[in-house]
Amino acid sequence: MADHGTFTKPLLKTAVYYALTPFLPDVSIDDAPAATDEEAAQLISVLKRLRVVNHEKQARRIVRQALANQAYVERNDVTLSVTKYNARRAEILKELGLMSAKGVQLWPPTSQTLITRLGGRWSTAMETCGLAAAKDGSLGRLNARFTDSDRETALRNFFDHCEQTGITPSYSAYTRWSRDQETRVPSGASLRQVYGTWNRAVSIVRPIERLIGE
C-alpha cells in the first residue's frame, strides 16, 4: 500500500519541523503556543489509528514543538538533509513505539513521501517548508540557468513588491513571492545555495543595515 495519499500537507510539514528538534539550538516547546484543536486534530487521528499510547497527549506535544521549530526556521537559515531526516524519522518511530509493517502507513512519513507530495525533489520539498536541503555546496543545473544579473533583478523586483505592499522582505516572503511570478525566477533555496545565506543574498542589492535576519 502506498503512503503518499494519506497525509495532508500540514501533517507532512509537521513531520519536517518536528524532525528538526535535535538540530536546532535553544528551541524550547515553551516558545510556541499550545496547539489548537484544529492544528492537533489530524495528528491525533493518525496516532490513534496507529494505536500510539497516549496518542492525544503525544500529538499535542509534537505539534507544539513543531510550531516552535517552525518559528525558529522563519527567523534563521536552516537546512535538513535527507539522511538526517531518515535517521530522525527512525528515532521518532521508536519514540512513538511504532514499527514498520506491510500495509501500515506510519507517521512521520518516509522521505520519499515528502519528495512525492512536495514537489518531486528533496530540495523542493524542503523549500516548501521554508528550509533548504543540505548539499555538498556545488551548484546544480537548476541554479546554472540563472545569471548573477537574473538573481539581482529578482531581488530588486521582490524588494519593490515589499515596499508597495508593506510586507517584510524575509526569506519566507521571497519564497512565496517567487512562486507567484508569471516568469520563472530563482528560488529562495537557490539564492541561499549560491550566496550561502539569505542575508548575503540580500546584501548584493541592499545596504547591510537594512538586512532582514531570516
mmCIF file of C-alpha atoms in Angstrom:
data_model
loop_
_atom_site.group_PDB
_atom_site.id
_atom_site.type_symbol
_atom_site.label_atom_id
_atom_site.label_comp_id
_atom_site.label_asym_id
_atom_site.label_seq_id
_atom_site.Cartn_x
_atom_site.Cartn_y
_atom_site.Cartn_z
ATOM 1 C CA MET A 1 0.000 0.000 0.000
ATOM 2 C CA ALA A 2 1.452 3.362 -0.989
ATOM 3 C CA ASP A 3 1.582 6.001 1.695
ATOM 4 C CA HIS A 4 1.675 9.112 -0.460
ATOM 5 C CA GLY A 5 -2.065 9.610 -0.486
ATOM 6 C CA THR A 6 -2.718 9.502 3.244
ATOM 7 C CA PHE A 7 -1.294 12.579 4.937
ATOM 8 C CA THR A 8 -2.316 16.185 4.367
ATOM 9 C CA LYS A 9 0.355 18.770 3.613
ATOM 10 C CA PRO A 10 0.122 20.246 7.132
ATOM 11 C CA LEU A 11 0.912 16.777 8.530
ATOM 12 C CA LEU A 12 3.861 16.436 6.150
ATOM 13 C CA LYS A 13 5.220 19.818 7.223
ATOM 14 C CA THR A 14 4.688 18.983 10.890
ATOM 15 C CA ALA A 15 6.859 15.906 10.356
ATOM 16 C CA VAL A 16 9.656 18.019 8.867
ATOM 17 C CA TYR A 17 9.518 20.686 11.568
ATOM 18 C CA TYR A 18 9.399 18.130 14.372
ATOM 19 C CA ALA A 19 12.303 16.196 12.845
ATOM 20 C CA LEU A 20 14.441 19.323 13.220
ATOM 21 C CA THR A 21 14.250 19.292 17.032
ATOM 22 C CA PRO A 22 17.739 17.913 17.841
ATOM 23 C CA PHE A 23 19.367 20.060 15.153
ATOM 24 C CA LEU A 24 18.160 23.457 16.386
ATOM 25 C CA PRO A 25 19.822 25.361 19.247
ATOM 26 C CA ASP A 26 17.822 26.555 22.228
ATOM 27 C CA VAL A 27 14.362 25.897 20.787
ATOM 28 C CA SER A 28 12.001 25.109 23.641
ATOM 29 C CA ILE A 29 8.451 23.871 23.437
ATOM 30 C CA ASP A 30 7.668 26.844 25.676
ATOM 31 C CA ASP A 31 8.476 29.121 22.726
ATOM 32 C CA ALA A 32 5.268 28.090 20.981
ATOM 33 C CA PRO A 33 1.634 28.435 21.981
ATOM 34 C CA ALA A 34 -0.318 25.328 22.857
ATOM 35 C CA ALA A 35 -1.510 23.561 19.728
ATOM 36 C CA THR A 36 -5.093 24.410 18.858
ATOM 37 C CA ASP A 37 -7.649 21.658 18.417
ATOM 38 C CA GLU A 38 -7.602 22.201 14.661
ATOM 39 C CA GLU A 39 -3.805 22.027 14.439
ATOM 40 C CA ALA A 40 -3.586 18.887 16.555
ATOM 41 C CA ALA A 41 -6.727 17.076 15.348
ATOM 42 C CA GLN A 42 -5.207 15.494 12.251
ATOM 43 C CA LEU A 43 -2.189 14.113 14.064
ATOM 44 C CA ILE A 44 -4.349 12.927 16.972
ATOM 45 C CA SER A 45 -6.442 10.966 14.477
ATOM 46 C CA VAL A 46 -3.376 9.450 12.810
ATOM 47 C CA LEU A 47 -1.686 8.428 16.078
ATOM 48 C CA LYS A 48 -4.970 6.997 17.341
ATOM 49 C CA ARG A 49 -5.239 4.892 14.181
ATOM 50 C CA LEU A 50 -1.677 3.697 14.752
ATOM 51 C CA ARG A 51 -2.575 2.840 18.371
ATOM 52 C CA VAL A 52 0.094 5.064 19.878
ATOM 53 C CA VAL A 53 -0.071 5.110 23.675
ATOM 54 C CA ASN A 54 -1.397 8.464 24.968
ATOM 55 C CA HIS A 55 -1.956 9.470 21.347
ATOM 56 C CA GLU A 56 -3.693 12.777 22.120
ATOM 57 C CA LYS A 57 -1.030 13.971 24.553
ATOM 58 C CA GLN A 58 1.730 12.853 22.195
ATOM 59 C CA ALA A 59 0.142 14.607 19.218
ATOM 60 C CA ARG A 60 -0.268 17.899 21.076
ATOM 61 C CA ARG A 61 3.332 17.758 22.297
ATOM 62 C CA ILE A 62 4.643 17.060 18.796
ATOM 63 C CA VAL A 63 2.586 19.783 17.150
ATOM 64 C CA ARG A 64 3.594 22.341 19.754
ATOM 65 C CA GLN A 65 7.292 21.520 19.326
ATOM 66 C CA ALA A 66 6.881 21.652 15.558
ATOM 67 C CA LEU A 67 5.333 25.126 15.873
ATOM 68 C CA ALA A 68 8.283 26.283 17.984
ATOM 69 C CA ASN A 69 10.716 24.868 15.434
ATOM 70 C CA GLN A 70 8.802 26.489 12.579
ATOM 71 C CA ALA A 71 9.076 29.869 14.289
ATOM 72 C CA TYR A 72 12.850 29.368 14.525
ATOM 73 C CA VAL A 73 13.038 28.386 10.839
ATOM 74 C CA GLU A 74 11.209 31.569 9.873
ATOM 75 C CA ARG A 75 13.914 33.649 11.603
ATOM 76 C CA ASN A 76 17.027 31.681 10.652
ATOM 77 C CA ASP A 77 18.744 29.833 7.839
ATOM 78 C CA VAL A 78 18.108 26.123 8.418
ATOM 79 C CA THR A 79 18.938 23.084 6.304
ATOM 80 C CA LEU A 80 17.901 19.451 6.594
ATOM 81 C CA SER A 81 19.444 16.648 4.566
ATOM 82 C CA VAL A 82 17.503 13.581 3.551
ATOM 83 C CA THR A 83 19.999 11.469 5.523
ATOM 84 C CA LYS A 84 19.346 13.398 8.730
ATOM 85 C CA TYR A 85 15.593 13.255 8.165
ATOM 86 C CA ASN A 86 15.658 9.494 7.668
ATOM 87 C CA ALA A 87 17.726 8.984 10.813
ATOM 88 C CA ARG A 88 15.479 11.280 12.830
ATOM 89 C CA ARG A 89 12.349 9.573 11.476
ATOM 90 C CA ALA A 90 13.624 6.238 12.789
ATOM 91 C CA GLU A 91 14.122 7.835 16.220
ATOM 92 C CA ILE A 92 10.605 9.297 16.239
ATOM 93 C CA LEU A 93 9.035 5.975 15.250
ATOM 94 C CA LYS A 94 10.861 4.357 18.160
ATOM 95 C CA GLU A 95 9.777 7.217 20.428
ATOM 96 C CA LEU A 96 6.151 6.560 19.476
ATOM 97 C CA GLY A 97 6.501 2.788 19.783
ATOM 98 C CA LEU A 98 5.857 2.222 16.084
ATOM 99 C CA MET A 99 7.344 -0.473 13.870
ATOM 100 C CA SER A 100 7.186 -0.814 10.104
ATOM 101 C CA ALA A 101 4.716 -3.392 8.867
ATOM 102 C CA LYS A 102 3.394 -4.250 5.444
ATOM 103 C CA GLY A 103 0.347 -2.169 4.561
ATOM 104 C CA VAL A 104 0.705 0.169 7.572
ATOM 105 C CA GLN A 105 1.165 3.839 6.773
ATOM 106 C CA LEU A 106 3.317 5.255 9.533
ATOM 107 C CA TRP A 107 3.838 8.824 10.663
ATOM 108 C CA PRO A 108 6.292 10.517 10.255
ATOM 109 C CA PRO A 109 6.125 9.777 6.528
ATOM 110 C CA THR A 110 9.102 8.483 4.587
ATOM 111 C CA SER A 111 11.435 10.921 2.837
ATOM 112 C CA GLN A 112 10.154 9.525 -0.458
ATOM 113 C CA THR A 113 6.608 10.501 0.526
ATOM 114 C CA LEU A 114 7.781 14.045 1.233
ATOM 115 C CA ILE A 115 9.536 14.170 -2.138
ATOM 116 C CA THR A 116 6.495 12.796 -3.978
ATOM 117 C CA ARG A 117 3.973 15.079 -2.295
ATOM 118 C CA LEU A 118 6.025 18.281 -2.065
ATOM 119 C CA GLY A 119 7.465 18.900 -5.491
ATOM 120 C CA GLY A 120 9.297 15.843 -6.740
ATOM 121 C CA ARG A 121 12.727 16.664 -5.287
ATOM 122 C CA TRP A 122 14.094 16.804 -1.754
ATOM 123 C CA SER A 123 15.296 20.392 -2.263
ATOM 124 C CA THR A 124 11.837 21.441 -3.462
ATOM 125 C CA ALA A 125 10.154 19.691 -0.541
ATOM 126 C CA MET A 126 12.423 21.494 1.911
ATOM 127 C CA GLU A 127 11.866 24.846 0.205
ATOM 128 C CA THR A 128 8.118 24.310 0.534
ATOM 129 C CA CYS A 129 8.691 24.023 4.286
ATOM 130 C CA GLY A 130 10.884 27.137 4.356
ATOM 131 C CA LEU A 131 14.157 25.224 4.589
ATOM 132 C CA ALA A 132 16.992 24.469 2.201
ATOM 133 C CA ALA A 133 18.215 20.954 1.510
ATOM 134 C CA ALA A 134 21.724 20.291 2.804
ATOM 135 C CA LYS A 135 24.019 19.748 -0.175
ATOM 136 C CA ASP A 136 27.704 19.388 -0.944
ATOM 137 C CA GLY A 137 27.998 23.051 -1.907
ATOM 138 C CA SER A 138 28.188 22.532 -5.659
ATOM 139 C CA LEU A 139 25.746 24.362 -7.895
ATOM 140 C CA GLY A 140 23.205 22.221 -9.664
ATOM 141 C CA ARG A 141 21.946 22.634 -13.206
ATOM 142 C CA LEU A 142 18.807 24.341 -11.930
ATOM 143 C CA ASN A 143 20.859 27.200 -10.430
ATOM 144 C CA ALA A 144 23.074 27.446 -13.504
ATOM 145 C CA ARG A 145 20.110 28.632 -15.575
ATOM 146 C CA PHE A 146 20.204 31.983 -13.812
ATOM 147 C CA THR A 147 22.956 34.567 -14.134
ATOM 148 C CA ASP A 148 24.079 36.934 -11.385
ATOM 149 C CA SER A 149 22.101 39.625 -13.161
ATOM 150 C CA ASP A 150 18.965 37.446 -13.103
ATOM 151 C CA ARG A 151 19.311 36.932 -9.363
ATOM 152 C CA GLU A 152 19.907 40.614 -8.663
ATOM 153 C CA THR A 153 16.927 41.607 -10.816
ATOM 154 C CA ALA A 154 14.687 39.143 -8.985
ATOM 155 C CA LEU A 155 15.775 40.511 -5.604
ATOM 156 C CA ARG A 156 15.203 44.122 -6.680
ATOM 157 C CA ASN A 157 11.748 43.267 -8.016
ATOM 158 C CA PHE A 158 10.979 41.470 -4.766
ATOM 159 C CA PHE A 159 12.040 44.492 -2.688
ATOM 160 C CA ASP A 160 9.879 46.761 -4.854
ATOM 161 C CA HIS A 161 6.953 44.408 -4.196
ATOM 162 C CA CYS A 162 7.618 44.529 -0.441
ATOM 163 C CA GLU A 163 7.709 48.326 -0.409
ATOM 164 C CA GLN A 164 4.461 48.511 -2.388
ATOM 165 C CA THR A 165 2.629 46.003 -0.207
ATOM 166 C CA GLY A 166 4.204 46.817 3.158
ATOM 167 C CA ILE A 167 5.415 43.283 3.862
ATOM 168 C CA THR A 168 8.750 42.418 5.461
ATOM 169 C CA PRO A 169 11.348 41.296 2.883
ATOM 170 C CA SER A 170 12.141 37.987 4.589
ATOM 171 C CA TYR A 171 13.259 34.696 3.110
ATOM 172 C CA SER A 172 9.831 33.128 3.602
ATOM 173 C CA ALA A 173 8.174 36.134 1.926
ATOM 174 C CA TYR A 174 10.550 35.808 -1.047
ATOM 175 C CA THR A 175 9.731 32.111 -1.343
ATOM 176 C CA ARG A 176 6.001 32.870 -1.540
ATOM 177 C CA TRP A 177 6.563 35.760 -3.963
ATOM 178 C CA SER A 178 8.790 33.705 -6.290
ATOM 179 C CA ARG A 179 6.096 31.041 -6.709
ATOM 180 C CA ASP A 180 3.539 33.649 -7.831
ATOM 181 C CA GLN A 181 5.636 35.119 -10.649
ATOM 182 C CA GLU A 182 4.477 34.563 -14.225
ATOM 183 C CA THR A 183 8.066 34.278 -15.447
ATOM 184 C CA ARG A 184 10.416 31.913 -13.637
ATOM 185 C CA VAL A 185 12.750 33.482 -11.067
ATOM 186 C CA PRO A 186 15.446 31.968 -8.826
ATOM 187 C CA SER A 187 14.005 30.122 -5.837
ATOM 188 C CA GLY A 188 14.817 31.156 -2.296
ATOM 189 C CA ALA A 189 16.696 27.894 -1.806
ATOM 190 C CA SER A 190 18.817 28.521 -4.901
ATOM 191 C CA LEU A 191 19.718 32.022 -3.674
ATOM 192 C CA ARG A 192 20.858 30.535 -0.389
ATOM 193 C CA GLN A 193 22.831 27.891 -2.251
ATOM 194 C CA VAL A 194 24.589 30.474 -4.423
ATOM 195 C CA TYR A 195 25.253 33.128 -1.773
ATOM 196 C CA GLY A 196 25.438 30.989 1.352
ATOM 197 C CA THR A 197 22.754 32.786 3.408
ATOM 198 C CA TRP A 198 19.688 34.916 2.813
ATOM 199 C CA ASN A 199 21.376 37.962 4.326
ATOM 200 C CA ARG A 200 24.336 37.607 1.986
ATOM 201 C CA ALA A 201 21.987 37.396 -0.987
ATOM 202 C CA VAL A 202 20.157 40.496 0.189
ATOM 203 C CA SER A 203 23.421 42.396 0.681
ATOM 204 C CA ILE A 204 24.027 42.184 -3.065
ATOM 205 C CA VAL A 205 21.311 44.770 -3.683
ATOM 206 C CA ARG A 206 20.664 46.325 -0.255
ATOM 207 C CA PRO A 207 22.841 48.065 2.344
ATOM 208 C CA ILE A 208 23.857 45.824 5.229
ATOM 209 C CA GLU A 209 21.906 47.867 7.782
ATOM 210 C CA ARG A 210 18.652 47.018 6.003
ATOM 211 C CA LEU A 211 19.098 43.267 6.023
ATOM 212 C CA ILE A 212 16.431 41.030 7.439
ATOM 213 C CA GLY A 213 17.840 38.387 9.721
ATOM 214 C CA GLU A 214 15.922 35.446 8.444
#
